[in-house]
């Protein structure tokens, strides 16, 4: 499902940078989504274009001129830097935006308590090393850990004062590791709390990148978890009325990555630190990136024209989160590669792939399979029927037994079939953007548009570097992202996690869809995978405006109720 090739990735980055996306972003923006989200995301992209346009005059052009708006957004997709991503996504932190949506849905509900929870006393026994080793017990001669406090948001919908629940939902918000907070995600957290009375929801306001690179956020999440499950913690008992004995981990997008990594860290503590730490009852991951190593897969093609997280935004966020330096490349050349081959489909004998190395594709291989058929007409028809039969596609494996060895292998012909479909899709994208008929749909004025943001002097994004410099940067990032706590799919001890259930929620137009599918195959405990139709990455943030997004949110709540045996 995933292809690891620096040369192929560089070629695709060059291809994407030359695509003329003005019409896609301007006239045909997100036409593939359900109507309700189509409207809101077109408004969202208009606001994004206005924010990036740089002047009042250009702002008006972004509203009335679709071609100009598309050109601004196309420029952002190709040249996004972390400064713009942080500043724009942080707009949701303004109080009039952050508080408006929850109040529209719930008003001032007296039974609902939402307040800050400050963790001042952090554990200093277990530390996640920056060097890439697994979690360890801090040596006595090692410097003291950062003792800065951790801020959380606590939400409780207290209905029954005599409730004897001892369960909490521990949540991490999304935002690409670089922006947003629990407050900006309160719109759906308060909805969940309304449907899960008496169960406290605690959302961690972890440190953001690039100020706090890996593993600082994960260390904070670990410290918060250990603080919460401490049976002698009187502060949490006074705050929520009990000491938690059952914890559900939940996260969306980057927050799901952190929560999955936390589960792996806790598992390693009990395996390698020989401490029987309390494990979470369940893990809930919502449109979560589970492999941050730069690779290619079918769902990642969406980043070429995704309105919320285009490829430039994703690459900017990744580089901001991962702590890399020039010494990493020298170290990596002396170490044996640790990438798990189980994520790489076997190479059939008749495959045109030349070798099993990172540089396995030549310049002519990119569209080599475009004349081949991936599926027969009958198979295509069957697949389409399967995807449209219900509102949600559900893979449910509740009674899975632990396995001794997880190979995650595919049938022998999978690699060729996958490559045929992958390159065929790319070729269709290429043709659609370069044919004369498509180009003629633009006004001649749009070809001359140069958004003001493109003329401003800004730091060039790292992924715009050329040739060897770009390949070196990709190598540096990938060397760091082979760590299982960054790319959980590369974890090697899934067989020891059979006592933790996993619920995965993705969307048909989610760039992280393939991550969820791969994790569903690897997890050895009970697992469910729900794929919400016609929804994008980040749909939870739009439940106020979209019935379909609200249905996706309700499905998540039902999975939580299922885990807790709540009717």
Coordinates of C-alpha atoms in Angstrom, one line a residue, residues 68-353:
X68 CA -8.0 35.1 -8.9
X69 CA -9.1 33.2 -5.8
X70 CA -8.0 30.0 -7.3
X71 CA -4.7 31.4 -8.2
X72 CA -4.1 32.6 -4.7
X73 CA -5.0 29.2 -3.3
X74 CA -2.9 27.4 -5.9
X75 CA 0.1 29.6 -4.9
X76 CA -0.5 28.6 -1.2
X77 CA -0.7 24.9 -2.1
X78 CA 2.6 25.1 -3.8
X79 CA 4.4 27.4 -1.4
X80 CA 2.9 27.0 2.0
X81 CA 5.3 27.7 4.9
X82 CA 4.9 27.0 8.5
X83 CA 4.5 30.7 9.4
X84 CA 1.3 31.0 7.3
X85 CA -0.1 27.6 8.4
X86 CA 0.2 28.5 12.1
X87 CA -1.1 32.0 11.7
X88 CA -4.1 31.0 9.5
X89 CA -5.1 27.9 11.5
X90 CA -4.8 30.0 14.7
X91 CA -7.7 32.1 13.6
X92 CA -9.9 29.5 15.3
X93 CA -8.4 30.5 18.6
X94 CA -10.0 33.9 18.6
X95 CA -12.7 33.9 21.2
X96 CA -15.5 35.1 19.0
X97 CA -14.9 32.1 16.7
X98 CA -13.9 29.6 19.3
X99 CA -16.9 30.2 21.5
X100 CA -19.5 31.0 18.9
X101 CA -20.0 27.5 17.4
X102 CA -20.4 25.6 20.7
X103 CA -22.9 28.3 21.9
X104 CA -24.9 28.0 18.7
X105 CA -25.3 24.3 19.3
X106 CA -25.7 24.1 23.1
X107 CA -26.2 27.6 24.4
X108 CA -25.4 28.0 28.1
X109 CA -26.0 24.5 29.4
X110 CA -25.9 24.6 33.2
X111 CA -25.3 20.9 33.6
X112 CA -22.1 21.2 31.6
X113 CA -18.8 22.2 33.2
X114 CA -15.9 23.3 31.0
X115 CA -12.9 24.5 32.8
X116 CA -9.1 24.4 32.7
X117 CA -7.3 21.7 34.5
X118 CA -3.6 22.4 35.3
X119 CA -1.2 19.6 35.9
X120 CA 1.6 21.1 37.9
X121 CA 3.4 18.0 39.2
X122 CA 4.9 16.0 36.4
X123 CA 6.4 12.5 36.7
X124 CA 10.1 12.3 36.1
X125 CA 10.6 8.5 36.1
X126 CA 9.9 7.7 32.4
X127 CA 11.5 9.7 29.6
X128 CA 11.2 9.5 25.8
X129 CA 14.7 10.1 24.4
X130 CA 15.2 12.4 21.5
X131 CA 17.8 10.0 20.2
X132 CA 15.1 7.6 18.9
X133 CA 15.4 4.9 21.6
X134 CA 12.3 3.5 23.2
X135 CA 11.0 5.0 26.4
X136 CA 13.3 4.4 29.4
X137 CA 13.7 5.0 33.1
X138 CA 15.6 8.2 33.6
X139 CA 19.1 7.6 34.9
X140 CA 19.9 9.3 38.2
X141 CA 22.8 11.3 36.7
X142 CA 20.6 12.6 33.9
X143 CA 19.5 16.2 33.9
X144 CA 16.1 17.0 35.3
X145 CA 13.2 16.9 32.9
X146 CA 11.2 20.0 31.9
X147 CA 8.8 20.7 34.8
X148 CA 6.6 23.1 33.0
X149 CA 2.9 22.7 33.8
X150 CA 0.5 21.0 31.4
X151 CA -2.8 22.7 30.7
X152 CA -5.9 20.6 29.9
X153 CA -9.5 21.3 29.2
X154 CA -12.0 19.4 31.3
X155 CA -15.6 19.0 30.1
X156 CA -18.3 17.1 32.2
X157 CA -22.0 16.8 31.5
X158 CA -23.0 16.0 35.1
X159 CA -26.5 14.4 35.0
X160 CA -26.5 11.9 37.9
X161 CA -24.6 13.1 41.0
X162 CA -24.6 9.6 42.4
X163 CA -23.1 8.0 39.3
X164 CA -20.4 5.4 40.1
X165 CA -18.5 5.7 36.8
X166 CA -14.7 5.7 37.1
X167 CA -14.0 6.1 33.3
X168 CA -12.5 9.1 31.6
X169 CA -12.0 10.0 28.0
X170 CA -8.5 11.4 27.4
X171 CA -8.3 13.4 24.2
X172 CA -5.7 15.1 22.0
X173 CA -6.7 17.7 19.4
X174 CA -5.6 17.9 15.8
X175 CA -3.8 20.7 14.0
X176 CA -0.8 19.2 12.3
X177 CA 1.2 19.4 15.5
X178 CA 1.6 23.1 14.9
X179 CA -1.7 24.8 15.8
X180 CA -5.0 24.8 17.6
X181 CA -6.0 23.8 21.1
X182 CA -8.7 21.9 23.0
X183 CA -10.8 25.1 23.0
X184 CA -10.9 25.3 19.2
X185 CA -12.2 21.6 19.2
X186 CA -14.8 22.2 21.9
X187 CA -17.5 22.3 19.3
X188 CA -17.6 18.5 19.0
X189 CA -16.2 17.7 22.5
X190 CA -19.2 19.4 24.1
X191 CA -21.5 17.4 21.7
X192 CA -19.8 14.2 22.8
X193 CA -20.2 15.2 26.5
X194 CA -23.9 15.8 26.0
X195 CA -24.2 12.2 24.6
X196 CA -21.9 10.7 27.3
X197 CA -23.3 12.0 30.6
X198 CA -21.1 11.8 33.7
X199 CA -18.0 10.7 31.7
X200 CA -15.3 13.4 32.0
X201 CA -13.6 14.4 28.8
X202 CA -10.0 15.7 29.4
X203 CA -8.3 17.3 26.4
X204 CA -4.6 17.9 26.6
X205 CA -3.2 21.3 25.5
X206 CA 0.2 19.9 24.4
X207 CA 3.1 22.0 23.3
X208 CA 3.0 22.9 19.6
X209 CA 5.7 22.8 16.9
X210 CA 8.1 24.1 15.8
X211 CA 8.7 25.5 19.3
X212 CA 8.2 22.1 20.8
X213 CA 9.5 19.4 18.4
X214 CA 9.3 15.7 18.9
X215 CA 9.2 14.2 21.6
X216 CA 8.1 17.1 23.7
X217 CA 4.4 16.9 23.0
X218 CA 4.5 13.1 23.4
X219 CA 6.3 13.4 26.7
X220 CA 3.6 15.8 28.0
X221 CA 0.9 13.4 26.9
X222 CA 2.7 10.6 28.8
X223 CA 3.1 12.7 31.9
X224 CA -0.6 13.7 31.8
X225 CA -1.7 10.1 31.5
X226 CA 0.5 8.9 34.4
X227 CA -0.8 11.8 36.6
X228 CA -4.4 11.0 35.8
X229 CA -4.2 7.2 36.6
X230 CA -2.3 7.7 39.9
X231 CA -4.6 6.2 42.5
X232 CA -3.2 8.5 45.2
X233 CA -4.0 11.6 43.2
X234 CA -6.3 13.6 45.5
X235 CA -6.4 16.6 43.1
X236 CA -8.1 14.7 40.3
X237 CA -10.4 13.0 42.7
X238 CA -11.6 16.4 44.1
X239 CA -12.0 17.7 40.6
X240 CA -14.0 15.0 38.9
X241 CA -15.2 13.0 41.9
X242 CA -13.1 9.8 41.5
X243 CA -9.7 8.4 40.6
X244 CA -10.0 6.9 37.1
X245 CA -9.6 3.2 36.7
X246 CA -10.6 3.0 33.1
X247 CA -9.2 5.3 30.3
X248 CA -10.2 5.7 26.7
X249 CA -7.7 7.4 24.5
X250 CA -9.0 9.5 21.6
X251 CA -7.4 11.8 19.1
X252 CA -8.2 13.3 15.7
X253 CA -5.5 13.9 13.1
X254 CA -2.2 14.7 14.7
X255 CA -3.8 14.1 18.1
X256 CA -4.6 10.6 17.0
X257 CA -0.9 10.1 16.2
X258 CA 0.1 11.2 19.6
X259 CA -2.5 9.0 21.3
X260 CA -1.4 6.0 19.3
X261 CA 2.2 6.7 20.2
X262 CA 1.2 7.0 23.8
X263 CA -0.3 3.5 23.7
X264 CA 2.9 2.2 22.2
X265 CA 5.0 4.0 24.9
X266 CA 2.8 2.5 27.7
X267 CA 3.2 -0.9 26.2
X268 CA 7.0 -0.6 26.1
X269 CA 7.0 0.5 29.7
X270 CA 5.3 -2.7 30.7
X271 CA 7.5 -4.8 28.4
X272 CA 10.9 -3.2 28.8
X273 CA 10.7 -1.2 32.0
X274 CA 9.1 -4.2 33.8
X275 CA 6.3 -2.1 35.3
X276 CA 2.7 -3.3 35.1
X277 CA 1.3 0.1 34.2
X278 CA -2.4 0.5 33.7
X279 CA -3.1 0.3 30.0
X280 CA -6.0 2.1 28.3
X281 CA -9.1 0.2 27.7
X282 CA -9.4 1.4 24.1
X283 CA -7.9 3.6 21.5
X284 CA -10.0 5.8 19.1
X285 CA -8.2 7.3 16.1
X286 CA -10.0 9.7 13.8
X287 CA -8.5 10.5 10.4
X288 CA -5.1 9.9 11.9
X289 CA -1.7 10.0 10.1
X290 CA -0.1 6.8 11.3
X291 CA 3.1 6.8 9.2
X292 CA 4.8 10.2 8.9
X293 CA 7.7 8.8 6.9
X294 CA 7.5 10.4 3.4
X295 CA 5.9 7.8 1.2
X296 CA 3.3 7.4 -1.5
X297 CA -0.1 5.7 -1.4
X298 CA -3.4 6.1 -3.2
X299 CA -5.1 8.3 -0.7
X300 CA -2.1 10.7 -0.5
X301 CA -2.8 11.7 -4.1
X302 CA -5.6 13.8 -2.6
X303 CA -2.9 16.2 -1.3
X304 CA -2.4 17.4 -4.9
X305 CA -5.7 19.4 -4.6
X306 CA -7.1 19.0 -1.1
X307 CA -8.6 22.3 0.1
X308 CA -7.8 21.7 3.8
X309 CA -4.4 20.1 3.8
X310 CA -2.7 20.4 0.4
X311 CA 0.7 18.8 0.0
X312 CA 2.6 22.0 0.8
X313 CA 0.8 22.3 4.2
X314 CA 1.5 18.7 5.1
X315 CA 5.2 18.9 4.3
X316 CA 5.5 22.2 6.2
X317 CA 3.9 20.7 9.3
X318 CA 6.0 17.5 9.1
X319 CA 9.3 19.4 9.0
X320 CA 8.2 21.6 11.9
X321 CA 7.4 18.6 14.1
X322 CA 10.5 16.5 13.4
X323 CA 13.7 17.6 15.0
X324 CA 16.5 17.0 12.4
X325 CA 20.0 18.2 12.0
X326 CA 23.0 17.6 9.7
X327 CA 24.5 15.0 12.1
X328 CA 21.4 12.8 11.7
X329 CA 22.4 12.0 8.1
X330 CA 26.0 11.0 9.1
X331 CA 24.6 8.7 11.9
X332 CA 22.1 7.1 9.6
X333 CA 24.7 6.1 7.1
X334 CA 26.4 4.0 9.8
X335 CA 23.3 2.3 11.1
X336 CA 21.3 -0.5 9.7
X337 CA 18.0 0.6 8.2
X338 CA 15.1 0.0 10.6
X339 CA 12.2 0.3 8.2
X340 CA 9.8 -2.6 8.5
X341 CA 9.6 -4.4 5.2
X342 CA 6.1 -5.6 6.1
X343 CA 4.7 -2.3 4.9
X344 CA 6.2 -2.9 1.5
X345 CA 4.5 -5.3 -0.8
X346 CA 6.6 -8.1 -2.3
X347 CA 8.0 -7.6 -5.8
X348 CA 6.5 -10.1 -8.3
X349 CA 8.9 -11.7 -10.8
X350 CA 7.4 -9.8 -13.7
X351 CA 7.4 -6.4 -11.9
X352 CA 9.1 -3.6 -13.8
X353 CA 10.6 -2.3 -10.5

